[in-house]
Coordinates of C-alpha atoms in Angstrom, one line a residue:
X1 CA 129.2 94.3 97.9
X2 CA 130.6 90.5 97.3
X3 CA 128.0 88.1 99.1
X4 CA 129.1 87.1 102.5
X5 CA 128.7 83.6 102.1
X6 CA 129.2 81.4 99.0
X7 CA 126.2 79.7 96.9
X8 CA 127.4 76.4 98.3
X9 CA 127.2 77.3 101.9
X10 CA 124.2 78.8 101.4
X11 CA 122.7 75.4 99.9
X12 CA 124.7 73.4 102.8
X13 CA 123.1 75.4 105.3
X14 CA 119.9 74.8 104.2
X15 CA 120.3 70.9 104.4
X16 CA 121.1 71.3 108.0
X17 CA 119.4 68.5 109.8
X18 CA 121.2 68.4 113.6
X19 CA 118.6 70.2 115.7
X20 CA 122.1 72.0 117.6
X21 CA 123.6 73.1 114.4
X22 CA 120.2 74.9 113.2
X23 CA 119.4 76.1 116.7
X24 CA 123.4 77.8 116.5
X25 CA 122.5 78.9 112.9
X26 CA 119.3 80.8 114.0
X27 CA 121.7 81.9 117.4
X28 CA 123.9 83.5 115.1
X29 CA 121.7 84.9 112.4
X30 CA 119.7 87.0 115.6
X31 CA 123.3 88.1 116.7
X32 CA 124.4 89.4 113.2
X33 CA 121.1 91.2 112.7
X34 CA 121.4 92.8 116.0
X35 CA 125.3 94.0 115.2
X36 CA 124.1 94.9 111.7
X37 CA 120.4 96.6 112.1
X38 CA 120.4 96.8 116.1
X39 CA 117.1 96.6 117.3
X40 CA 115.2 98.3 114.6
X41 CA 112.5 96.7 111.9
X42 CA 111.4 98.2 108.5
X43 CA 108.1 98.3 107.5
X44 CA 106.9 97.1 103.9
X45 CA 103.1 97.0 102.7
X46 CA 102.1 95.2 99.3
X47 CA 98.7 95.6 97.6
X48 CA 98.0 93.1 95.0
X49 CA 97.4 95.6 92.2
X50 CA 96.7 93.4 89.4
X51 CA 96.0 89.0 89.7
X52 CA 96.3 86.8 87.4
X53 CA 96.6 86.6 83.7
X54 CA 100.2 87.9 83.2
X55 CA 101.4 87.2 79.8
X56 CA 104.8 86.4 80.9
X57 CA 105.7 82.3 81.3
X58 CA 107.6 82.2 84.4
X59 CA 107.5 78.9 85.8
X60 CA 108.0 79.7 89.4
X61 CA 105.0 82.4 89.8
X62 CA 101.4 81.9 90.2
X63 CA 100.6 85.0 88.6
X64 CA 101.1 84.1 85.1
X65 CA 97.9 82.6 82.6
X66 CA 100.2 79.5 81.7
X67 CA 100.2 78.6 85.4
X68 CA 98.4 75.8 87.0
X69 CA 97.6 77.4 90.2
X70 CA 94.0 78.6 90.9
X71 CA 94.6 82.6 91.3
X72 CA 91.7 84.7 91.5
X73 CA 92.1 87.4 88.5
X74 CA 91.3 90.9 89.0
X75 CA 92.2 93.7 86.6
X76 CA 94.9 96.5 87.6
X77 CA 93.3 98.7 90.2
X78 CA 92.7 101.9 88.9
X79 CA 95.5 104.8 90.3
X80 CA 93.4 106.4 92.4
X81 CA 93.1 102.9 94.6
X82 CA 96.3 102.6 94.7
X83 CA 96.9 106.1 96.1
X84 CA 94.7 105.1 98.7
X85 CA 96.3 102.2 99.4
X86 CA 100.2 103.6 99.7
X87 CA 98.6 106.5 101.9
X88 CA 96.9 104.1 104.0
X89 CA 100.6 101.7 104.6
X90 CA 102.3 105.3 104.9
X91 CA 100.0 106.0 107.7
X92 CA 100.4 102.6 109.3
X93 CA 104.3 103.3 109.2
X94 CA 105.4 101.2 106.2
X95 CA 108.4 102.9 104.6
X96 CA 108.1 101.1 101.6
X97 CA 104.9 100.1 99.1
X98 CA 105.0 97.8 96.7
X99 CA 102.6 96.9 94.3

């Protein structure tokens, strides 16, 4: 499916400063998520299942050892944990889990 805006108006819509043209933007973003989704919301749950001290080097995440950022580390949570964990969002009424 081909995006339904362009990169550019993406980035253009996102420099918005006029307080009307951003109150119309957020107007017509509720409208299209009402003709597209109706009134319905879907439920995700994340569990942080390892922190900290990934060997990858991407600049933008937190997660990684080369990064700056103060993130607590904790090693991955054993599979029974995480069992728990997805049962406990699947009881809560997430439809997705994500570690």
């Amino acid at each position: 499916m081909p995006p339904l805006i362009t990169r550019e108006e993406a980035l253009a819509l996102g420099e918005l400063e006029d307080r009307a043209a951003i109150e119309a933007l957020i107007e017509r973003a509720g409208q299209a998520r009402v003709e597209r989704f109706e009134d319905s919301t879907d439920m995700c749950s994340l569990v942080n299942a390892k922190s900290g001290g990934c060997a990858q080097d991407c600049g933008f995440c937190a997660q990684s050892r080369f990064a700056e950022a103060e993130t607590p580390l904790h090693a991955m949570m054993e599979p029974e944990q995480i069992l728990e964990h997805a049962r406990a969002a699947e009881a809560a009424g997430a439809h997705r889990f994500c570690m």
